[in-house]
mmCIF file of C-alpha atoms in Angstrom:
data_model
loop_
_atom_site.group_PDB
_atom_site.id
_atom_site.type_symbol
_atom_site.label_atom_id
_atom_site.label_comp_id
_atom_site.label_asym_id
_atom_site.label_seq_id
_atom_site.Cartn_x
_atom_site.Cartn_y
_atom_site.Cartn_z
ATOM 1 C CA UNK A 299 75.984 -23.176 34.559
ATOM 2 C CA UNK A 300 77.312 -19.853 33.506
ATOM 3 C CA UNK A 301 74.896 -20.357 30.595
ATOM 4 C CA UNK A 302 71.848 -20.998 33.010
ATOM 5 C CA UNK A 303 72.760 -17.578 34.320
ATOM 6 C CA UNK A 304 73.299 -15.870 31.310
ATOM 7 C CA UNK A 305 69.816 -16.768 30.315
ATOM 8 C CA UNK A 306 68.106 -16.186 33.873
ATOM 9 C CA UNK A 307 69.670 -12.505 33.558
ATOM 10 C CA UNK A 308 68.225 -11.997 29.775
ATOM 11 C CA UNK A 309 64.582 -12.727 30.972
ATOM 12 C CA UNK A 310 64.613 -11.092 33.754
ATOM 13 C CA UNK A 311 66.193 -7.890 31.545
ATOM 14 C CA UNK A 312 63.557 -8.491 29.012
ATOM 15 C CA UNK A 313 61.310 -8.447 31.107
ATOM 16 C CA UNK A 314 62.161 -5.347 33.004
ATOM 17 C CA UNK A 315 61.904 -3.537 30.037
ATOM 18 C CA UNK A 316 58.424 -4.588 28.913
ATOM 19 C CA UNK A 317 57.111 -3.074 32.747
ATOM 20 C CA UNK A 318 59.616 -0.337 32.191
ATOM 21 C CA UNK A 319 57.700 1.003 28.581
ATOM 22 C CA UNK A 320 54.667 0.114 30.116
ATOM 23 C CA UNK A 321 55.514 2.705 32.983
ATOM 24 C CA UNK A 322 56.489 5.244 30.384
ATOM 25 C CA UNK A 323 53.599 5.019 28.916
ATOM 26 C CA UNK A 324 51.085 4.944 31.915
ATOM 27 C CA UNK A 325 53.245 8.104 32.651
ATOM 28 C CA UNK A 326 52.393 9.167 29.173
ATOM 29 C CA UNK A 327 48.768 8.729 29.481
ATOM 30 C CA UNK A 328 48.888 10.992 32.840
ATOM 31 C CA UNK A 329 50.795 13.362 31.078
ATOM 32 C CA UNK A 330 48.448 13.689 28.247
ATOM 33 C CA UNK A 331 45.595 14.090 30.741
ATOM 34 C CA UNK A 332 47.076 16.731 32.851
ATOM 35 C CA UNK A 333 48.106 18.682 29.786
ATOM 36 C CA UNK A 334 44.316 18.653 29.071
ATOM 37 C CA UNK A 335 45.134 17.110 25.894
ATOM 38 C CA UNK A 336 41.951 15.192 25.358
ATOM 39 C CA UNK A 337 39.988 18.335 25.397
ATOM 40 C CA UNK A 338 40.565 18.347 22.048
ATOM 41 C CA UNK A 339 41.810 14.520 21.243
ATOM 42 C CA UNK A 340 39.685 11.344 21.986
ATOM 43 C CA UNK A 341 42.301 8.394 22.433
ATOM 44 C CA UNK A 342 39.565 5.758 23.205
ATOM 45 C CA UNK A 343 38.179 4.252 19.666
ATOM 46 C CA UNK A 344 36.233 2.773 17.849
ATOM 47 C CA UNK A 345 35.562 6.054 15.763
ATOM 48 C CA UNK A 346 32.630 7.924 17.848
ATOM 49 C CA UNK A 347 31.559 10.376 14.989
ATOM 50 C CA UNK A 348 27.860 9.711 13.919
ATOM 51 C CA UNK A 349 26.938 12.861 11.336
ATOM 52 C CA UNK A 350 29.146 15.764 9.552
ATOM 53 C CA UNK A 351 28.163 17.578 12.768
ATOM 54 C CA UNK A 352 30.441 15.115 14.972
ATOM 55 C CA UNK A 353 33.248 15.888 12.572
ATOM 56 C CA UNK A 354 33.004 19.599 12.621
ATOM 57 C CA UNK A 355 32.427 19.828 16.496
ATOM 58 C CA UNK A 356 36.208 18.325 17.459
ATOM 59 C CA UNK A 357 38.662 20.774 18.033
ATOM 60 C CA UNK A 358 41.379 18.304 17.058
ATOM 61 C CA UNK A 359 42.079 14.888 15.014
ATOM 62 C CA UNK A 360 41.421 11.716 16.806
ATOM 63 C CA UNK A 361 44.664 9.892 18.560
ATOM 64 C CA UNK A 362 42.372 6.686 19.361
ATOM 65 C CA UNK A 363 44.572 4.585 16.467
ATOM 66 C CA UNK A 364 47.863 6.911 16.665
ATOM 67 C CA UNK A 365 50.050 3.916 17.331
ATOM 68 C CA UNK A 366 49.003 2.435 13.828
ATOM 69 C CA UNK A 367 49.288 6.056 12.116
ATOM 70 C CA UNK A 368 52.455 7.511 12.608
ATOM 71 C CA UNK A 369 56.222 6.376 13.095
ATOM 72 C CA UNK A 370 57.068 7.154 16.808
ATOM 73 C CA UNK A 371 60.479 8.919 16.398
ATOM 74 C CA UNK A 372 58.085 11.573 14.146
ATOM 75 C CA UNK A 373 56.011 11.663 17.006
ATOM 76 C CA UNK A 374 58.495 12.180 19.860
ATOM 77 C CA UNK A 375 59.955 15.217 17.825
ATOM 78 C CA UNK A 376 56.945 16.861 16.751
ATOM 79 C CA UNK A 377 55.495 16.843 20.455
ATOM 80 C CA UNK A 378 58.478 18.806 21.219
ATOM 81 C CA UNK A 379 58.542 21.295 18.083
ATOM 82 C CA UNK A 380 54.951 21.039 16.679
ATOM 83 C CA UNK A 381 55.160 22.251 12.777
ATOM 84 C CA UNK A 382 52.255 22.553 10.695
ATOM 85 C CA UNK A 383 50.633 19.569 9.394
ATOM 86 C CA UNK A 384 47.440 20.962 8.128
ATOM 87 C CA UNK A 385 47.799 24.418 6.365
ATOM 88 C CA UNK A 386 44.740 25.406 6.862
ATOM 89 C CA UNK A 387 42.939 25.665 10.665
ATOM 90 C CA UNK A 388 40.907 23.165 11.710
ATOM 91 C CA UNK A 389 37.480 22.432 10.355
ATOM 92 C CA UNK A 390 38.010 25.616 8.898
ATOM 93 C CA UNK A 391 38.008 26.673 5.091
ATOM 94 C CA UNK A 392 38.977 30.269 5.947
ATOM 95 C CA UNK A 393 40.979 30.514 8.216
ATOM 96 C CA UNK A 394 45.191 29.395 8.364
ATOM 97 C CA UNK A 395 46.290 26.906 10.475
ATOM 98 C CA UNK A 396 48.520 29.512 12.791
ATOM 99 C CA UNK A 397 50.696 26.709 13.996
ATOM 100 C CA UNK A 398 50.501 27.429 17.574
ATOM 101 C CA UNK A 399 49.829 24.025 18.690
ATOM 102 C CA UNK A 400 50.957 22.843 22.353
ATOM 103 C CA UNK A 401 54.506 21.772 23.201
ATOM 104 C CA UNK A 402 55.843 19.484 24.936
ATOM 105 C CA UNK A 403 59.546 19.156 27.290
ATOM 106 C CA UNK A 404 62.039 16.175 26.048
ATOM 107 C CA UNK A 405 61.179 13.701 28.514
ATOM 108 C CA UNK A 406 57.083 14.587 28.381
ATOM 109 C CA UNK A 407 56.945 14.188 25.230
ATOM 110 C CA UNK A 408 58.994 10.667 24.990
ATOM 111 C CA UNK A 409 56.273 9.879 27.594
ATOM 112 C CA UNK A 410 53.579 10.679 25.805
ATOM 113 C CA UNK A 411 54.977 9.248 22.504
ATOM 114 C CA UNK A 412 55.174 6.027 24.135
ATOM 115 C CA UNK A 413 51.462 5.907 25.482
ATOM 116 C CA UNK A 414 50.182 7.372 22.131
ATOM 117 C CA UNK A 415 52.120 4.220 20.153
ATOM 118 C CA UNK A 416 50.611 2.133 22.290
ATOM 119 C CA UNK A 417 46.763 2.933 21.181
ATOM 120 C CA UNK A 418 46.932 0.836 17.477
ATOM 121 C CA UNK A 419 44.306 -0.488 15.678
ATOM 122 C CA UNK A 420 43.701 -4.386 14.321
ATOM 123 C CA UNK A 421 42.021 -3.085 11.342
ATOM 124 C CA UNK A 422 45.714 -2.415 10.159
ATOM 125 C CA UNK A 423 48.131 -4.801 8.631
ATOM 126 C CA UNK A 424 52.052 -4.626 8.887
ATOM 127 C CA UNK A 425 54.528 -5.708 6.353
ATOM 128 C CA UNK A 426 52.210 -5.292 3.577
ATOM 129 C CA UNK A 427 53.598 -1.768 2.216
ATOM 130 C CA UNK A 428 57.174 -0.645 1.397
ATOM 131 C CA UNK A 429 57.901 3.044 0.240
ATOM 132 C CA UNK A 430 58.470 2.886 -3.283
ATOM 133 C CA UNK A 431 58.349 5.603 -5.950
ATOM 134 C CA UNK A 432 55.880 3.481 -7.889
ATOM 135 C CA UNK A 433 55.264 4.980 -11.441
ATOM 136 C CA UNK A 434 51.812 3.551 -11.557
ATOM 137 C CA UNK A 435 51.441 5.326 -7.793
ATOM 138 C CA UNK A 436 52.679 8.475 -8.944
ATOM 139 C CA UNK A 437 50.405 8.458 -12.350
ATOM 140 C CA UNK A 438 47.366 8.079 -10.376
ATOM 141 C CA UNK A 439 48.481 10.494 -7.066
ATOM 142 C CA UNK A 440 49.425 13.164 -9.760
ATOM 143 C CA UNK A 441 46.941 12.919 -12.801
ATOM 144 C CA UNK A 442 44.317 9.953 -12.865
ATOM 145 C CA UNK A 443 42.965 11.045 -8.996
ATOM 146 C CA UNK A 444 42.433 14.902 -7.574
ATOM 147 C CA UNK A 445 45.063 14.084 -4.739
ATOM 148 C CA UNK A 446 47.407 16.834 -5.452
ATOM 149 C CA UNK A 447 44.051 18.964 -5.571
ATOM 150 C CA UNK A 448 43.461 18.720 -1.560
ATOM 151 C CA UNK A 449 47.303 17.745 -0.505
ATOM 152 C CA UNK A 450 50.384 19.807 -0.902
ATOM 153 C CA UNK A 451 52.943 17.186 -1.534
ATOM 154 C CA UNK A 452 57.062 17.620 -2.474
ATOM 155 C CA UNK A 453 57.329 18.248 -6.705
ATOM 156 C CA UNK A 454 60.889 18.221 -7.128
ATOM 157 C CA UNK A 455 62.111 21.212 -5.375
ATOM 158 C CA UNK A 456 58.974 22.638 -4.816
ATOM 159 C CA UNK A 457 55.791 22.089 -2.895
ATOM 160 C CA UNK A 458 52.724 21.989 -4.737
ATOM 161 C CA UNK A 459 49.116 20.993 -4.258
ATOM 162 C CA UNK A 460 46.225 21.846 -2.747
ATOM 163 C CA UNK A 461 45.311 22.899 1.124
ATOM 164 C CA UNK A 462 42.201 21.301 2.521
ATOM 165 C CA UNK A 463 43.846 17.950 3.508
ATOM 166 C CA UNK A 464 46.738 17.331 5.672
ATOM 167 C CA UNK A 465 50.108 18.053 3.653
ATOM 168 C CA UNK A 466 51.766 14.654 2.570
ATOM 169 C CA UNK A 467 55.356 16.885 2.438
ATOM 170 C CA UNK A 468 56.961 14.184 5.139
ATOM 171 C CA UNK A 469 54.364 11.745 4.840
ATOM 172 C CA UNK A 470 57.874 8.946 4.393
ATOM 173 C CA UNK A 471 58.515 9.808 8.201
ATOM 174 C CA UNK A 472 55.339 10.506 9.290
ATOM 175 C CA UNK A 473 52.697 7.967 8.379
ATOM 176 C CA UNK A 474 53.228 4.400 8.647
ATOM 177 C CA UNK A 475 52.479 2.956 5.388
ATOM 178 C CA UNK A 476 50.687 0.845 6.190
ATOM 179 C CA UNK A 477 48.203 3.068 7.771
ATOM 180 C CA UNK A 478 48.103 5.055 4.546
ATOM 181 C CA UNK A 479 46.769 1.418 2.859
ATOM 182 C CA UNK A 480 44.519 0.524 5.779
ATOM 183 C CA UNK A 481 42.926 4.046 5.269
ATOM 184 C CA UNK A 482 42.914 4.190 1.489
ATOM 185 C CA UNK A 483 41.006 1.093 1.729
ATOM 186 C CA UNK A 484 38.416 1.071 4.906
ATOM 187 C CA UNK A 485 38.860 4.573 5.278
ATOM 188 C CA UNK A 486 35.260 5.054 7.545
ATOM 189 C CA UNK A 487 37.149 2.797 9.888
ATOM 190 C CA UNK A 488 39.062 5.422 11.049
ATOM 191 C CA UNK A 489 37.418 8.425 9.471
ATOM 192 C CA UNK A 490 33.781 7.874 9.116
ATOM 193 C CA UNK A 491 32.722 11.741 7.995
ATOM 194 C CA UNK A 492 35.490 12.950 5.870
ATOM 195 C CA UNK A 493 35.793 15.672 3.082
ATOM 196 C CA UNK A 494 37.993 13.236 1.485
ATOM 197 C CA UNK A 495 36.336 11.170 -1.222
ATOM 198 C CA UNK A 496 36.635 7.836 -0.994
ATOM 199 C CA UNK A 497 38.190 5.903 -3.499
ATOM 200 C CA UNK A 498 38.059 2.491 -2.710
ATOM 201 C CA UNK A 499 35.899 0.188 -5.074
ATOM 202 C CA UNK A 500 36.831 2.682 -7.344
ATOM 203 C CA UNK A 501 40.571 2.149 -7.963
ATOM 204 C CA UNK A 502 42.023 -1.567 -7.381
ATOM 205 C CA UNK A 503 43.550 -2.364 -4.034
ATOM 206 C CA UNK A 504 46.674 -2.873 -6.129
ATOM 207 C CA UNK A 505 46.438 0.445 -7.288
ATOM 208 C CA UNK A 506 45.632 1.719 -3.358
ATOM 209 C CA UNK A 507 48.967 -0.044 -2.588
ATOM 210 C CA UNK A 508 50.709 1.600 -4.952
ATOM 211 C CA UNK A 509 49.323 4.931 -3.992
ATOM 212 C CA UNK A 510 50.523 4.178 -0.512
ATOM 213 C CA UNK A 511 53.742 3.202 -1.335
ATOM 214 C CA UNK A 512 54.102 6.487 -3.581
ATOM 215 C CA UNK A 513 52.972 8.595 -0.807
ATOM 216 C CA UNK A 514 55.379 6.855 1.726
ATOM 217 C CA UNK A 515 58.451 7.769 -0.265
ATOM 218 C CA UNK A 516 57.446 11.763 0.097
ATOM 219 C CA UNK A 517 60.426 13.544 2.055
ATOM 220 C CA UNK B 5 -2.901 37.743 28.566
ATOM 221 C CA UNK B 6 -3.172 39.175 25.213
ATOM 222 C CA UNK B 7 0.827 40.155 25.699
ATOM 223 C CA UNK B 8 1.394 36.082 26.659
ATOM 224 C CA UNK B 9 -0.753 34.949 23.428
ATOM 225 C CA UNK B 10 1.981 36.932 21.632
ATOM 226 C CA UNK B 11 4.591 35.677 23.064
ATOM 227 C CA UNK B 12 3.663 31.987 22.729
ATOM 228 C CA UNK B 13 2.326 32.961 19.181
ATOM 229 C CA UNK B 14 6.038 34.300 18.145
ATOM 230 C CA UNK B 15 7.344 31.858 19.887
ATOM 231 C CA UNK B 16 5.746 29.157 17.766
ATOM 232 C CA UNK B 17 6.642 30.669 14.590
ATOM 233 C CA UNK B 18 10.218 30.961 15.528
ATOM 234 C CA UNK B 19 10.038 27.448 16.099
ATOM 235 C CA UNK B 20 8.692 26.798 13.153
ATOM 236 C CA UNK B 21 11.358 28.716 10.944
ATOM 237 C CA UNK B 22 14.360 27.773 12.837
ATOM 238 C CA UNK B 23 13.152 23.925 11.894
ATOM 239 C CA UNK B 24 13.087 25.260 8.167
ATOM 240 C CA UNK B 25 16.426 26.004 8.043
ATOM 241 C CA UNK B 26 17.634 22.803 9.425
ATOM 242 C CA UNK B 27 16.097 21.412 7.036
ATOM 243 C CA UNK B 28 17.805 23.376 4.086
ATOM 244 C CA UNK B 29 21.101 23.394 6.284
ATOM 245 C CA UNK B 30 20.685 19.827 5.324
ATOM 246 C CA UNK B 31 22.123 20.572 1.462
ATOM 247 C CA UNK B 32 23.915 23.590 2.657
ATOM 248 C CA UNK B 33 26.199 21.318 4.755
ATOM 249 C CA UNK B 34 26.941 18.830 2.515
ATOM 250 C CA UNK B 35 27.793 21.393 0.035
ATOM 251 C CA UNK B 36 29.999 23.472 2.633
ATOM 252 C CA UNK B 37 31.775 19.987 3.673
ATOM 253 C CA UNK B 38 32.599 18.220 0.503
ATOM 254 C CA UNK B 39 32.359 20.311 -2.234
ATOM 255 C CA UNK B 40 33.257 24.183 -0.566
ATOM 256 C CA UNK B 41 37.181 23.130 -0.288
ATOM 257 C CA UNK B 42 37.249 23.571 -3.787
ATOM 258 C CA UNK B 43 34.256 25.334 -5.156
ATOM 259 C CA UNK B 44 34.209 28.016 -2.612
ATOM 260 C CA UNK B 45 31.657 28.680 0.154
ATOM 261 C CA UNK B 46 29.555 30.590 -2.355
ATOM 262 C CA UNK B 47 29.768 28.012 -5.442
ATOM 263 C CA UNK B 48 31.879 30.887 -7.129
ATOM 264 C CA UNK B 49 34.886 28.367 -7.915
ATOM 265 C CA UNK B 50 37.587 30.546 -5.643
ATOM 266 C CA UNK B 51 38.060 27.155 -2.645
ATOM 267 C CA UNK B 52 41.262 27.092 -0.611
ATOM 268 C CA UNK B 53 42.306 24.654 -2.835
ATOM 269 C CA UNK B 54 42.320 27.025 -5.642
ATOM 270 C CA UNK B 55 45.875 27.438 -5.951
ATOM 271 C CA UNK B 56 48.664 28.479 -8.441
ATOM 272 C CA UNK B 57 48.729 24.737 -9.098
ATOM 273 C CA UNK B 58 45.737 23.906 -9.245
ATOM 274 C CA UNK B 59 45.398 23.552 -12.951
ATOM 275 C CA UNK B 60 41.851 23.759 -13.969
ATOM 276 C CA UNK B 61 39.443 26.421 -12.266
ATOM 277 C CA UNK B 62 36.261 24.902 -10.194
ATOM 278 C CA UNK B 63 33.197 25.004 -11.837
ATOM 279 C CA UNK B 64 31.479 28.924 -10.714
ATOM 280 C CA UNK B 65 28.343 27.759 -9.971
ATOM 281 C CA UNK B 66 26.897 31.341 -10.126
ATOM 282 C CA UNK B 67 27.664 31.736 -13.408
ATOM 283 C CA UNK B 68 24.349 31.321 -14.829
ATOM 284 C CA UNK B 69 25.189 31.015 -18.585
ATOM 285 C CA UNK B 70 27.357 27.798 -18.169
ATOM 286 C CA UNK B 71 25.115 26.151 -15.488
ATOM 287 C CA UNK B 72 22.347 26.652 -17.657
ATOM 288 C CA UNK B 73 24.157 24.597 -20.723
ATOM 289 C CA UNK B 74 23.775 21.355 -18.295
ATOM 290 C CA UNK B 75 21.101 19.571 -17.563
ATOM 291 C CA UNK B 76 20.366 18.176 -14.065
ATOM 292 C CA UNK B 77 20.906 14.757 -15.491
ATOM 293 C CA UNK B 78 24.913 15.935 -16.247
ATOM 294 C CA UNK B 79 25.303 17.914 -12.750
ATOM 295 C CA UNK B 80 23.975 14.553 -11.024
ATOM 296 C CA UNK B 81 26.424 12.043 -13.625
ATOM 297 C CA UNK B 82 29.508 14.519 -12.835
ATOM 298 C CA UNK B 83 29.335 14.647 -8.885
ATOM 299 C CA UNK B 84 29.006 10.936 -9.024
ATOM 300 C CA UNK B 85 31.616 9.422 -11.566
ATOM 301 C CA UNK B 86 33.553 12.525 -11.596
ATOM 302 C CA UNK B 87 35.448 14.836 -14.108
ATOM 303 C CA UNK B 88 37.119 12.326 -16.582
ATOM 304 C CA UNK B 89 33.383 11.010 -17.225
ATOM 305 C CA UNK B 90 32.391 13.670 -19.039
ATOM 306 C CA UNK B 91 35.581 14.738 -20.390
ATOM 307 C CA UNK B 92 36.213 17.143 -17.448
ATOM 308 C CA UNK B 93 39.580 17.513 -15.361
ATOM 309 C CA UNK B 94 40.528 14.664 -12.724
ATOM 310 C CA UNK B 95 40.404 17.400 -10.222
ATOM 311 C CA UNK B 96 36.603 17.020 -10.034
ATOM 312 C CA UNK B 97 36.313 14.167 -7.956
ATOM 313 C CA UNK B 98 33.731 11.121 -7.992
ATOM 314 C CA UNK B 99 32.045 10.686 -5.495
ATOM 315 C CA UNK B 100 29.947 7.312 -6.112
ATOM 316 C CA UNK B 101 31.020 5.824 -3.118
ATOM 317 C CA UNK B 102 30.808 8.681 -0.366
ATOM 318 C CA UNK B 103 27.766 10.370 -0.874
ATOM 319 C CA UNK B 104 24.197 8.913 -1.255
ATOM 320 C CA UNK B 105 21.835 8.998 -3.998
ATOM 321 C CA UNK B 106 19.496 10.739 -2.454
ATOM 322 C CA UNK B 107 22.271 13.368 -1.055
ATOM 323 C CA UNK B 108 23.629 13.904 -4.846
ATOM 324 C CA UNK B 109 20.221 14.814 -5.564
ATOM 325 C CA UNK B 110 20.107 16.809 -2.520
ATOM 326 C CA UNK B 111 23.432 18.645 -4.003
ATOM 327 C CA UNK B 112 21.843 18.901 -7.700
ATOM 328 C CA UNK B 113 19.000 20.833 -6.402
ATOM 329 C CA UNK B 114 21.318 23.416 -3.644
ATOM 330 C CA UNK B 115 23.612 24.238 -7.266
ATOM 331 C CA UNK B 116 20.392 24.852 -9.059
ATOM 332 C CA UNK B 117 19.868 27.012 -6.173
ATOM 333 C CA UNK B 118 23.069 29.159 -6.538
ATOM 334 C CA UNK B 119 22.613 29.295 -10.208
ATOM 335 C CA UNK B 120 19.322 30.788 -9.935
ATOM 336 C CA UNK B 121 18.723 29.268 -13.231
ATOM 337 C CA UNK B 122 16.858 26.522 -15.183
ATOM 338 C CA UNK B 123 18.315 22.789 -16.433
ATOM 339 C CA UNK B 124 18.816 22.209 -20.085
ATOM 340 C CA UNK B 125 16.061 19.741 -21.054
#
């Protein structure tokens, strides 16, 4: 009997906390419309951009697969204290990234958080990458491939690389690697007019998963 | 009347040349997008990518006296299998499977362009 109960009480806690995310993340969604944050993010996919002109018109990166991309206690502290992800403004060659992106209060942005994890995309696959400092990863991220040309990545105590992609420095906490793999590999999936070559069908998919495992270890 | 002729008349051309330059903005873009972030705005090899450790300086593609030592058949070889191909740094990337044919050609004829000079035949 006291059993019975025991397992009555677990469903029904179980399943109070399934409606309860839910709620935080409807909240999250109203949030994230009232901050007018989709005047410069589109969270609906699939991927809407037709020509270069597409990409160059947004005034931010799309959130549409954001619950596939990044690792949500990342996101829950960099709503709150946004740093610098891309050095250099957006869409912009010229011009720095001044870092003076909107910020969000504690509880907002755990709200938000929650609704932006919950917008993921089937095209990726979990459990197929684990961070590891793979040597054949780190040969081809460093010297066979231009990465370090277009991404500013950690190099021992420094930072070095390039500044027209997003800055890998964090990527381990950031990214989810499996996202990395999914993008490395169908990258027009969730990018369809990048400045980022691609590089599938020109490097093995063992050799993508190795990148992406490299790039997942970077603190 | 005569005054409306000339309007219409200027109008037309205007039409006519702003078409013109979408046309050409056609090679300008592509060049701005993919290739700019490292070869600078102006082909003159000074991108935002252009670092302290960036090892091997972008091609200046204003620099008539080594554009002129390739022919268009090297430019169009280069942009697609990238630097390693012809013994070139891996920091030129290939770019066989994002860009077209037709828009490598497209990007052959726009550095010929900033070159202001002739292939090697």
């Amino acid at each position: 009997m006291k059993s019975t109960i025991r397992v009555f009480f677990g469903i029904f806690l179980a399943a109070t906390t399934v409606t309860a995310t839910q709620a935080i993340a409807a909240d999250g969604e109203n949030i994230f419309k009232a901050k007018n944050c989709q005047s410069c993010h589109y969270t609906a996919g699939p991927a809407r951009e037709k020509s270069i002109a597409d990409q160059l018109a947004k005034k931010g990166p799309e959130l549409w697969y954001a619950g596939s991309k990044f690792q949500s206690a990342w996101l829950q502290k960099w709503l709150q204290d946004p740093a610098v992800i891309r050095p250099l403004a957006y869409n912009s060659l010229s011009e720095m990234n001044l870092g003076n992106h909107a910020r969000l209060a504690a509880d907002d942005a755990v709200a938000v958080s929650e609704f932006l994890m919950s917008l993921v995309s089937s095209e990726v696959e979990a459990g197929v990458i684990k961070p590891k400092n793979h040597p054949k990863g780190r040969l081809i991220f460093r010297k066979k491939m231009p990465c370090s040309g277009c991404h500013q990545f950690p190099d021992r105590n420094k930072i070095s690389g390039g500044m027209s992609g997003p800055s890998l420095v964090g990527a381990g906490s950031r990214l989810n690697p499996d996202w990395i793999y999914a993008y490395l590999k169908n990258g027009q999936v969730f990018k369809p007019f990048k400045d980022m070559p691609t590089f599938a069908g020109l490097l093995r998919e063992t050799d993508l998963q190795a990148v992406a495992a490299y790039i997942a270890t970077f603190e | 009347m005569l005054r409306q002729i000339q309007a219409i008349l200027l109008f037309i051309c205007f039409g006519l040349l702003s078409m013109g330059s979408v046309y050409a903005a056609g090679a300008e873009q592509l060049f701005k997008f993919y290739c700019a972030q490292c070869h600078g705005l102006e082909g003159k090899g000074n991108g935002p990518n252009v670092t302290e450790s960036f090892a091997t300086d972008p091609r200046d593609f204003t620099d008539r006296a080594e554009m002129e030592k390739l022919s268009d058949a090297d430019i169009k070889n280069v942009i697609l299998d990238g630097g390693p191909s012809a013994s070139k740094s891996e920091l030129m990337p290939p770019w066989s499977k994002t860009l077209t044919e037709e828009e490598v050609d497209t990007l052959v004829s726009y550095i010929r362009k900033l070159c202001k000079c002739q292939a090697k035949q």
